Amino acid sequence: MKVVVDMTLCQDHGQCAIAAPEVFRMDEDSKLVFDAEPDGSLSDAVQDAIDVCPVQAIFLER
């Protein structure tokens, strides 16, 4: 599983960090950072993050 975030679309709302904190987080500058290759057991959490992203900037490659 590979997580891709289109950083040109991302507006750092942080909803993904709430939905899947094991994969997404906001850094000290409130910018998104994420694990591009999280453990497969986190696929449901990643899908939740994809679903809540207000600008649809998160994609999943399998």
Short mmCIF file of C-alpha atoms in Angstrom, two decimals:
data_model
loop_
_atom_site.label_atom_id
_atom_site.label_comp_id
_atom_site.label_asym_id
_atom_site.label_seq_id
_atom_site.Cartn_x
_atom_site.Cartn_y
_atom_site.Cartn_z
CA MET A 1 0.00 0.00 0.00
CA LYS A 2 1.29 3.43 -0.90
CA VAL A 3 -0.26 6.71 0.27
CA VAL A 4 0.04 9.66 -2.08
CA VAL A 5 -0.93 13.21 -1.13
CA ASP A 6 -1.19 15.85 -3.83
CA MET A 7 0.49 18.66 -1.93
CA THR A 8 -0.67 21.20 -4.51
CA LEU A 9 -4.25 20.39 -3.47
CA CYS A 10 -3.65 19.87 0.25
CA GLN A 11 -4.67 22.87 2.35
CA ASP A 12 -3.49 21.41 5.69
CA HIS A 13 -6.96 21.12 7.19
CA GLY A 14 -5.72 18.19 9.30
CA GLN A 15 -8.80 16.01 9.02
CA CYS A 16 -6.63 13.11 7.86
CA ALA A 17 -4.50 13.44 10.99
CA ILE A 18 -7.63 13.09 13.09
CA ALA A 19 -8.88 10.11 11.06
CA ALA A 20 -5.56 8.25 10.87
CA PRO A 21 -3.00 9.67 13.32
CA GLU A 22 -0.78 6.61 12.81
CA VAL A 23 -0.20 7.73 9.22
CA PHE A 24 -0.82 11.50 9.07
CA ARG A 25 0.21 14.33 11.40
CA MET A 26 0.68 18.05 11.40
CA ASP A 27 4.21 19.29 12.05
CA GLU A 28 5.21 22.23 14.23
CA ASP A 29 4.43 24.60 11.32
CA SER A 30 0.94 23.04 10.89
CA LYS A 31 2.01 21.39 7.64
CA LEU A 32 1.01 17.85 6.77
CA VAL A 33 3.54 15.05 7.04
CA PHE A 34 2.68 11.43 6.45
CA ASP A 35 3.98 7.89 6.17
CA ALA A 36 3.88 7.07 2.45
CA GLU A 37 4.14 3.33 3.04
CA PRO A 38 2.22 2.48 6.21
CA ASP A 39 1.58 -1.04 7.41
CA GLY A 40 -1.23 -2.76 5.54
CA SER A 41 -3.17 -3.14 8.78
CA LEU A 42 -3.82 0.62 8.62
CA SER A 43 -5.68 0.47 5.30
CA ASP A 44 -9.09 1.13 6.91
CA ALA A 45 -7.73 4.18 8.73
CA VAL A 46 -6.14 5.46 5.52
CA GLN A 47 -9.45 5.00 3.69
CA ASP A 48 -11.17 7.00 6.44
CA ALA A 49 -8.62 9.78 5.93
CA ILE A 50 -9.23 9.72 2.18
CA ASP A 51 -12.97 9.98 2.79
CA VAL A 52 -12.73 12.98 5.15
CA CYS A 53 -10.24 15.04 3.13
CA PRO A 54 -12.22 18.16 2.16
CA VAL A 55 -10.14 18.76 -0.98
CA GLN A 56 -9.72 15.09 -2.00
CA ALA A 57 -5.92 15.34 -1.99
CA ILE A 58 -5.20 11.82 -0.67
CA PHE A 59 -4.88 8.78 -2.91
CA LEU A 60 -4.08 5.15 -2.28
CA GLU A 61 -1.98 3.01 -4.59
CA ARG A 62 -1.97 -0.74 -3.98
#
